[in-house]
Amino acid sequence: MAGFGQDLVQSAFNLKDLADKEVQELSNKRGNDVSTALTNFLNSEEEGFLKARDGSTESGIGFTRQYIEGYQKRADDFAKANFAGLNDDDQTKYNNTLLGRGNSLYEKAYDYETKAKTLYYDRNTNSSLDNVRKQIRNSAAPFDQLKVQGLEAINSADMPETWKAIRRQEWEADAAESKWRWKFQNAPQQALDEIRGTGGTDAVLASMQEVESSGDPNAESSKGASGLMQVMPETGAEIAGELRDGAFPTSGTVEEQKAYLKNPDVSKKYGEHFYKKMLTRYSGDKEAALIAYNGGQTRADAWIAAGRDDSVIPKESADYYKKVLGKAKVSTFTSQDASQAKVFLQSRTDKDATHIDGLDDGFSVKLARMFQSAPPEIQAGLGIYSGARSNERQAELWKEALAKYGSIDEARRNVAPPGHSNHNAKDGQKARAADVAFNGQSLKNAPANVVKWVHENAPQYGLKFPLANENWHIEDASTRGGKAAPVDPDLDAIPYDRREQLANWGETEYSQQRTLERTRVKDSYNLLIASKPEEVDANVILRDNTIDDGDKAALINSLRTAMKDTGEVNGFIRSLAGGGANVNPFDPDETKVADKAYEKMVAGAPDDQQAVVASGFVAGTKYIPKQVQADLRRGAASTDVASMGQAMTAANVLQKNAPIAFGAFPGGEAVRKNLDLFRTYTNDLGFTPEEAARRLIDGNDPDKVRARDALLDSKPIKKLIDGIDADTVASEFSKGWSSPSVGGLATPEQIKVGVNSEAEAVLVEDYREAFREALVDTNGNEAAAKEVAKKRFAKRHGPSQFTVFGSNVIIRNPPEASYPAAADGTHDYIREQAIEDMKGLGLQNVENIYLQPDGETEKDIRAGRPPRYRVFVETDEGLQLSPRYFQADPAAPEAKAKEEAAKQIKDAETRMIEQRTQDVNEQQAVDRALADPVGTDWMKARAAETAVEKQRMDKAFGGPIMKESPSTNDKAGGGGGY
């Protein structure tokens, strides 16, 4: 029993553990259920937020309050329904989760409402503000007036006052940006200088190098600054990061960094980057930027805060900025330069001498130099509209401005008070400002290209246009404290980060504009050079600032080449008109001139005469221009019947007028192949040109090609091709003749195929291939194929009068097939030229020559060159092989024929002139005989006949055969003798 009791106690103890475990598991389950429900609740709230946002009002006003109020109620209901019975820790945890999600949804709702209200309020004001922005960008009215219009549009908008205040503040920057964009549109470089505050930096940077290092790239200060621009290693590391210069030895030693900074290119790049960075920071204040460059930004900030007081910075920094800016002035001139400059400027104004005499000498020199460097069409109109002014005259202008604008501030924007204008002498220095004129009027009325040139080139001469509202007002670069930008205080309203964005955008845009303009100008010059080079002036190209030196060099070279080509082309056309312009189609220099001449001739011919020009050109030059070659290739590849027909008709004529050029022009294989078929169809089969063209096009149809391939594989066609033998080949050259047995000698009635059995086999296979291709090209037409194969085979095969084997032996590449016949229809000129060529080698007593084709002949033909032949020379000593190949000149007999024809014409003209002279002399003799008063009419007639006969006798014997006796009328006395 005792043991049983112990067992009961143990059992009870186990049951209690189980109960505790059950309670824990139920609690865990409860927690998991709540967590799952909470997750689902929060997910549904996220989805609900999106739906609520999509269904909110356009303005979004009240969205945050309405949504969060709903969320709070739904969250409270969820907590009451799910958190009861949880322990305090779990309830706190879950409540915090609901609260955190509520805060997150609040931020989303508030952000949406803010954006929605912003868009809504912007829509209410933007239509009005967009119109004002547009007017500002077009300078339709004074900027201040338009800015007020924008403020009025904001004030009248339907939005809370707090929002209006924000809009008014933003409008200041918005309007200023619109004004800058107007400036950029009219003077991009000046606008960029203003927005970045970096105008005239080149001169300053050059001066910095001189002050920092005296131009020594290896200079190193006691503090460790190195190179031309004296950059410290730690500053260099910072700049390298900003420039992403991976070559900078960031992890290297200080000495390695110094060595890197002594590279002149690196030093210039780093120094320029840091200086421009400081210029941007100090809104273009060069003095502050230089102080920061020399001694750090803390010194520059203190200097500005003290009212630009040099006493608050070390003397080194104060001296530094003054030295740099002093050396940056462009003031290299002599007193004679100044005197000559003022004489020049006086000739460019209708004002009295005080306007020029009162100008600062350096300013006068710079202004004159800029005027004199302008392109002629701009230089001729540049002048001075207003120069130096006395303080009295400035006071008059100031008084007029006050009356016109009504306030000192507005008047000050347009006219400076007396003593404060750079038109006036002040601080012991003469005037350093002038108003530029063009053609006697203010520069504001000048063409845009004139204004652009003057504004873009002024900085090169130490000048600047500091006033955005007066594009005619020019000053010395040293005025206004050397502060380049912003010269317009309105631009101060643009935040610095936005100014940087505008500057980056503007530089990209301006670069693209210059690239486009540069391309346009180059294209314009190139077109003119290509079409009318004689109208292009090289000096105009050299003075054009739109293009760089590389462009100018390329254009000048193109112009020189074009002028040379023009002279050659004109000479060629004159020669062609005179009948002497043969072109070697294998000489690139000759074909280049011929192509240009053809282009010029065709361009000047009416459309209906261009085909006549082309035909005459080819006939006169024996050359097919590349433009005509391209037309032939296009026609041969065309699927249009008319185009194919026109191309083949033209090819038919051109091949006859220029056979060598036709057989060699690049890509002409298809043209020549089509022409063979075209002639067969039209000449042998009676096709019209249109029908022949259609047949050629059908021959390129893939479906029909497959059908023809099947045709060639057919048994009848194979049998037909296999049946071709030497007799077949021989019969094509002499109907009814047969080839002798292999190895036999050809008789006068027989044609032998090849000089031996091997050659015969090769020639028979050549003919089979020609026949096979002809069957394909004629769509299996056996009769047409035989005609085509014969023509094609004869182009490279046939008997020859020049071989040692006799004129009845068919060989490959006989000279008669390679060279055209002369005007008399024979090839005798080949033998004559070959004999003369051999005599030139010193061979005497040449009785005959024989030409033998070989591998080199084949290579020449495939390359489209006039082929070379081996020469066997027959002399009284026997048959000898020449050490040199022979190449015929088919143009020589034609030239000789022309020369003989010209001689015949000249002889005929001489005979005609002599006959005309004889006729005149005879008539004069008759006239003299008939005019003799002595004798009857029959006596006079007889005397006339005698005179004519005498003239003819004199001509026949080369001069008078007797002297005329004096007329009896000339005797002193009467008749009688002694």
Tab-separated table of C-alpha atoms in Angstrom, residues 641-946:
chain	number	residue	atom	x	y	z
A	641	VAL	CA	11.410	45.698	-115.776
A	642	ALA	CA	11.906	49.299	-116.941
A	643	SER	CA	15.042	49.789	-114.806
A	644	MET	CA	16.539	46.487	-115.950
A	645	GLY	CA	15.743	47.255	-119.589
A	646	GLN	CA	17.274	50.746	-119.413
A	647	ALA	CA	20.420	49.422	-117.717
A	648	MET	CA	20.932	46.672	-120.287
A	649	THR	CA	20.243	48.998	-123.224
A	650	ALA	CA	22.841	51.417	-121.839
A	651	ALA	CA	25.290	48.574	-121.166
A	652	ASN	CA	24.907	47.408	-124.752
A	653	VAL	CA	26.104	50.801	-126.010
A	654	LEU	CA	28.779	51.326	-123.360
A	655	GLN	CA	30.360	47.932	-123.953
A	656	LYS	CA	30.891	48.839	-127.589
A	657	ASN	CA	32.206	52.350	-126.857
A	658	ALA	CA	34.529	51.359	-123.986
A	659	PRO	CA	35.133	47.583	-124.118
A	660	ILE	CA	38.169	47.558	-121.820
A	661	ALA	CA	36.567	49.706	-119.142
A	662	PHE	CA	33.312	47.744	-119.427
A	663	GLY	CA	35.110	44.475	-118.911
A	664	ALA	CA	36.989	45.675	-115.833
A	665	PHE	CA	34.792	47.929	-113.695
A	666	PRO	CA	34.300	46.662	-110.106
A	667	GLY	CA	31.160	44.703	-109.398
A	668	GLY	CA	30.330	44.503	-113.110
A	669	GLU	CA	30.137	40.715	-113.329
A	670	ALA	CA	26.353	40.695	-112.981
A	671	VAL	CA	26.050	43.481	-115.549
A	672	ARG	CA	28.213	41.646	-118.071
A	673	LYS	CA	26.440	38.352	-117.444
A	674	ASN	CA	23.016	39.955	-117.881
A	675	LEU	CA	24.176	41.752	-121.024
A	676	ASP	CA	25.192	38.465	-122.643
A	677	LEU	CA	21.723	37.080	-121.985
A	678	PHE	CA	20.070	40.337	-122.991
A	679	ARG	CA	21.797	40.306	-126.379
A	680	THR	CA	20.911	36.656	-126.925
A	681	TYR	CA	17.282	37.293	-126.114
A	682	THR	CA	17.015	40.445	-128.235
A	683	ASN	CA	19.363	39.689	-131.125
A	684	ASP	CA	19.035	35.938	-131.567
A	685	LEU	CA	15.608	35.088	-130.185
A	686	GLY	CA	13.773	38.265	-131.240
A	687	PHE	CA	12.699	39.399	-127.742
A	688	THR	CA	11.766	43.025	-127.169
A	689	PRO	CA	13.955	44.805	-124.581
A	690	GLU	CA	11.067	44.645	-122.088
A	691	GLU	CA	10.624	40.884	-122.642
A	692	ALA	CA	14.361	40.317	-122.300
A	693	ALA	CA	14.442	42.342	-119.070
A	694	ARG	CA	11.558	40.306	-117.676
A	695	ARG	CA	13.363	37.066	-118.522
A	696	LEU	CA	16.503	38.320	-116.731
A	697	ILE	CA	14.506	39.196	-113.614
A	698	ASP	CA	12.790	35.802	-113.645
A	699	GLY	CA	16.211	34.188	-113.749
A	700	ASN	CA	16.877	35.602	-110.259
A	701	ASP	CA	13.639	34.258	-108.775
A	702	PRO	CA	14.520	31.714	-105.990
A	703	ASP	CA	11.608	29.467	-106.880
A	704	LYS	CA	12.629	29.393	-110.497
A	705	VAL	CA	16.259	28.862	-109.519
A	706	ARG	CA	15.228	25.739	-107.616
A	707	ALA	CA	13.284	24.625	-110.643
A	708	ARG	CA	16.322	25.130	-112.874
A	709	ASP	CA	18.534	23.201	-110.443
A	710	ALA	CA	16.076	20.362	-110.701
A	711	LEU	CA	16.259	20.750	-114.455
A	712	LEU	CA	20.041	20.350	-114.503
A	713	ASP	CA	19.722	17.195	-112.440
A	714	SER	CA	17.280	15.724	-114.897
A	715	LYS	CA	18.504	12.814	-117.038
A	716	PRO	CA	17.893	14.465	-120.460
A	717	ILE	CA	19.938	17.532	-119.518
A	718	LYS	CA	22.733	15.449	-118.019
A	719	LYS	CA	22.810	13.371	-121.159
A	720	LEU	CA	22.911	16.508	-123.287
A	721	ILE	CA	25.864	17.927	-121.306
A	722	ASP	CA	27.718	14.622	-121.235
A	723	GLY	CA	27.371	14.418	-125.015
A	724	ILE	CA	29.510	17.513	-125.549
A	725	ASP	CA	32.917	16.622	-127.023
A	726	ALA	CA	35.706	18.192	-129.094
A	727	ASP	CA	33.578	18.065	-132.242
A	728	THR	CA	30.895	20.085	-130.463
A	729	VAL	CA	33.420	22.743	-129.518
A	730	ALA	CA	35.021	22.804	-132.976
A	731	SER	CA	31.636	23.135	-134.646
A	732	GLU	CA	30.984	26.398	-132.776
A	733	PHE	CA	33.931	27.994	-134.590
A	734	SER	CA	33.321	26.584	-138.078
A	735	LYS	CA	29.979	25.050	-139.015
A	736	GLY	CA	30.409	21.663	-140.636
A	737	TRP	CA	34.072	21.359	-139.701
A	738	SER	CA	35.276	18.595	-137.444
A	739	SER	CA	38.187	18.226	-135.107
A	740	PRO	CA	41.007	15.902	-136.117
A	741	SER	CA	41.766	12.945	-133.951
A	742	VAL	CA	43.717	13.758	-130.831
A	743	GLY	CA	47.323	14.425	-131.710
A	744	GLY	CA	46.582	14.897	-135.412
A	745	LEU	CA	47.478	18.021	-137.369
A	746	ALA	CA	44.778	20.499	-138.303
A	747	THR	CA	44.167	21.009	-141.985
A	748	PRO	CA	42.859	24.261	-143.467
A	749	GLU	CA	39.362	22.699	-143.393
A	750	GLN	CA	39.601	21.537	-139.794
A	751	ILE	CA	39.550	23.163	-136.338
A	752	LYS	CA	41.618	21.489	-133.677
A	753	VAL	CA	40.542	21.812	-130.007
A	754	GLY	CA	43.676	22.259	-127.912
A	755	VAL	CA	47.298	21.517	-128.723
A	756	ASN	CA	47.219	18.119	-127.028
A	757	SER	CA	44.844	15.715	-125.314
A	758	GLU	CA	45.162	17.432	-121.916
A	759	ALA	CA	44.408	20.838	-123.377
A	760	GLU	CA	41.490	19.371	-125.348
A	761	ALA	CA	39.966	17.914	-122.179
A	762	VAL	CA	40.257	21.273	-120.384
A	763	LEU	CA	38.652	23.153	-123.267
A	764	VAL	CA	35.798	20.676	-123.586
A	765	GLU	CA	35.095	21.005	-119.844
A	766	ASP	CA	35.192	24.805	-120.196
A	767	TYR	CA	32.568	24.580	-122.902
A	768	ARG	CA	30.436	22.169	-120.859
A	769	GLU	CA	30.490	24.608	-117.961
A	770	ALA	CA	29.566	27.482	-120.248
A	771	PHE	CA	26.709	25.413	-121.708
A	772	ARG	CA	25.548	24.307	-118.252
A	773	GLU	CA	25.398	27.928	-117.032
A	774	ALA	CA	23.696	28.970	-120.241
A	775	LEU	CA	21.015	26.325	-119.684
A	776	VAL	CA	20.431	27.768	-116.233
A	777	ASP	CA	20.289	31.334	-117.513
A	778	THR	CA	17.925	30.409	-120.361
A	779	ASN	CA	15.659	28.330	-118.125
A	780	GLY	CA	16.605	25.144	-119.959
A	781	ASN	CA	16.111	26.499	-123.489
A	782	GLU	CA	18.610	24.384	-125.458
A	783	ALA	CA	18.745	26.579	-128.568
A	784	ALA	CA	19.247	29.776	-126.605
A	785	ALA	CA	21.745	28.043	-124.324
A	786	LYS	CA	23.884	27.036	-127.301
A	787	GLU	CA	24.005	30.639	-128.538
A	788	VAL	CA	24.833	32.011	-125.086
A	789	ALA	CA	27.451	29.328	-124.448
A	790	LYS	CA	29.063	29.989	-127.800
A	791	LYS	CA	29.333	33.732	-127.123
A	792	ARG	CA	30.644	33.251	-123.631
A	793	PHE	CA	33.104	30.564	-124.652
A	794	ALA	CA	34.362	32.707	-127.552
A	795	LYS	CA	35.136	35.564	-125.176
A	796	ARG	CA	38.025	33.618	-123.700
A	797	HIS	CA	38.628	30.838	-126.199
A	798	GLY	CA	39.267	30.573	-129.914
A	799	PRO	CA	41.881	30.199	-132.646
A	800	SER	CA	44.620	32.791	-132.996
A	801	GLN	CA	46.811	34.036	-135.807
A	802	PHE	CA	49.566	34.679	-133.269
A	803	THR	CA	50.290	31.154	-132.002
A	804	VAL	CA	53.014	28.828	-133.250
A	805	PHE	CA	50.355	26.097	-133.552
A	806	GLY	CA	48.524	27.789	-136.402
A	807	SER	CA	45.312	29.709	-136.760
A	808	ASN	CA	43.031	26.639	-136.688
A	809	VAL	CA	43.822	25.584	-133.101
A	810	ILE	CA	41.441	26.650	-130.330
A	811	ILE	CA	43.267	27.876	-127.232
A	812	ARG	CA	42.294	29.619	-124.015
A	813	ASN	CA	42.815	33.411	-123.845
A	814	PRO	CA	43.953	34.114	-127.437
A	815	PRO	CA	45.110	37.723	-127.926
A	816	GLU	CA	42.166	38.367	-130.300
A	817	ALA	CA	39.754	37.629	-127.426
A	818	SER	CA	41.670	39.778	-124.952
A	819	TYR	CA	42.185	42.896	-127.063
A	820	PRO	CA	39.692	44.740	-129.282
A	821	ALA	CA	40.106	44.943	-133.024
A	822	ALA	CA	41.456	48.136	-134.548
A	823	ALA	CA	39.375	50.489	-136.656
A	824	ASP	CA	40.126	48.399	-139.738
A	825	GLY	CA	38.623	45.329	-138.071
A	826	THR	CA	41.949	43.482	-137.686
A	827	HIS	CA	44.354	42.767	-134.835
A	828	ASP	CA	47.448	43.466	-136.903
A	829	TYR	CA	48.475	46.247	-134.541
A	830	ILE	CA	49.277	43.588	-131.923
A	831	ARG	CA	51.923	42.011	-134.159
A	832	GLU	CA	53.315	45.422	-135.142
A	833	GLN	CA	53.618	46.517	-131.511
A	834	ALA	CA	55.163	43.214	-130.459
A	835	ILE	CA	57.798	43.416	-133.211
A	836	GLU	CA	58.713	46.971	-132.207
A	837	ASP	CA	58.856	45.883	-128.563
A	838	MET	CA	61.266	43.085	-129.418
A	839	LYS	CA	63.433	45.425	-131.444
A	840	GLY	CA	63.610	47.602	-128.373
A	841	LEU	CA	65.253	44.656	-126.636
A	842	GLY	CA	67.992	44.643	-129.270
A	843	LEU	CA	66.649	41.759	-131.372
A	844	GLN	CA	67.375	42.343	-135.059
A	845	ASN	CA	66.021	40.803	-138.253
A	846	VAL	CA	62.708	39.963	-136.570
A	847	GLU	CA	60.654	38.157	-139.205
A	848	ASN	CA	57.633	37.254	-137.118
A	849	ILE	CA	56.416	36.883	-133.555
A	850	TYR	CA	54.138	34.419	-131.762
A	851	LEU	CA	52.215	35.071	-128.543
A	852	GLN	CA	51.578	32.313	-126.045
A	853	PRO	CA	49.136	32.727	-123.071
A	854	ASP	CA	50.188	31.295	-119.706
A	855	GLY	CA	49.378	31.606	-116.011
A	856	GLU	CA	50.237	35.315	-115.875
A	857	THR	CA	47.819	35.935	-118.733
A	858	GLU	CA	45.078	34.254	-116.727
A	859	LYS	CA	45.892	36.325	-113.620
A	860	ASP	CA	45.747	39.584	-115.553
A	861	ILE	CA	42.369	38.753	-117.083
A	862	ARG	CA	40.885	37.783	-113.732
A	863	ALA	CA	42.199	41.029	-112.207
A	864	GLY	CA	40.713	43.071	-115.029
A	865	ARG	CA	44.106	44.201	-116.331
A	866	PRO	CA	45.305	44.186	-119.947
A	867	PRO	CA	46.812	40.676	-120.208
A	868	ARG	CA	50.478	39.843	-120.755
A	869	TYR	CA	51.714	37.170	-123.165
A	870	ARG	CA	54.874	35.163	-123.596
A	871	VAL	CA	56.644	36.102	-126.865
A	872	PHE	CA	58.413	33.732	-129.280
A	873	VAL	CA	60.507	35.664	-131.810
A	874	GLU	CA	61.288	34.271	-135.242
A	875	THR	CA	64.580	35.589	-136.717
A	876	ASP	CA	67.003	34.363	-139.330
A	877	GLU	CA	68.638	32.464	-136.456
A	878	GLY	CA	65.463	30.563	-135.568
A	879	LEU	CA	62.743	30.760	-132.873
A	880	GLN	CA	63.705	32.431	-129.595
A	881	LEU	CA	61.769	32.987	-126.315
A	882	SER	CA	61.759	36.625	-125.248
A	883	PRO	CA	62.840	37.317	-121.656
A	884	ARG	CA	60.067	39.882	-121.327
A	885	TYR	CA	56.275	39.605	-121.424
A	886	PHE	CA	54.369	41.608	-124.027
A	887	GLN	CA	51.325	43.761	-123.341
A	888	ALA	CA	49.480	45.410	-126.252
A	889	ASP	CA	48.246	48.990	-126.288
A	890	PRO	CA	44.837	48.966	-128.031
A	891	ALA	CA	44.561	52.746	-127.748
A	892	ALA	CA	47.650	53.326	-129.917
A	893	PRO	CA	46.123	52.435	-133.309
A	894	GLU	CA	43.125	54.575	-132.527
A	895	ALA	CA	45.375	57.485	-131.632
A	896	LYS	CA	47.334	56.908	-134.839
A	897	ALA	CA	44.109	56.840	-136.841
A	898	LYS	CA	43.043	60.100	-135.254
A	899	GLU	CA	46.433	61.621	-136.026
A	900	GLU	CA	46.199	60.547	-139.664
A	901	ALA	CA	42.633	61.818	-139.877
A	902	ALA	CA	43.748	65.140	-138.435
A	903	LYS	CA	46.593	65.317	-140.974
A	904	GLN	CA	44.198	64.596	-143.811
A	905	ILE	CA	41.886	67.343	-142.586
A	906	LYS	CA	44.800	69.757	-142.357
A	907	ASP	CA	46.007	68.832	-145.873
A	908	ALA	CA	42.518	69.325	-147.198
A	909	GLU	CA	42.293	72.722	-145.534
A	910	THR	CA	45.681	73.689	-147.054
A	911	ARG	CA	44.550	72.622	-150.514
A	912	MET	CA	41.314	74.493	-150.098
A	913	ILE	CA	43.162	77.690	-149.134
A	914	GLU	CA	45.577	77.311	-152.051
A	915	GLN	CA	42.697	76.762	-154.442
A	916	ARG	CA	40.924	79.790	-153.080
A	917	THR	CA	44.083	81.895	-153.591
A	918	GLN	CA	44.449	80.556	-157.133
A	919	ASP	CA	40.852	81.413	-157.914
A	920	VAL	CA	41.365	84.958	-156.626
A	921	ASN	CA	44.562	85.436	-158.656
A	922	GLU	CA	42.922	84.177	-161.838
A	923	GLN	CA	39.969	86.455	-161.349
A	924	GLN	CA	42.257	89.428	-160.791
A	925	ALA	CA	44.146	88.575	-164.041
A	926	VAL	CA	40.857	88.407	-165.940
A	927	ASP	CA	39.763	91.699	-164.476
A	928	ARG	CA	42.996	93.386	-165.553
A	929	ALA	CA	42.747	91.995	-169.120
A	930	LEU	CA	39.151	93.083	-169.526
A	931	ALA	CA	39.927	96.522	-168.148
A	932	ASP	CA	42.557	97.210	-170.898
A	933	PRO	CA	41.063	100.022	-173.074
A	934	VAL	CA	43.057	98.908	-176.216
A	935	GLY	CA	41.596	96.266	-178.481
A	936	THR	CA	38.247	94.796	-179.411
A	937	ASP	CA	36.141	92.651	-177.094
A	938	TRP	CA	37.373	89.389	-178.669
A	939	MET	CA	40.932	90.565	-178.135
A	940	LYS	CA	40.186	91.318	-174.488
A	941	ALA	CA	38.582	87.887	-174.033
A	942	ARG	CA	41.612	86.267	-175.586
A	943	ALA	CA	43.883	88.285	-173.273
A	944	ALA	CA	41.848	87.151	-170.268
A	945	GLU	CA	42.201	83.490	-171.291
A	946	THR	CA	45.927	83.992	-171.716
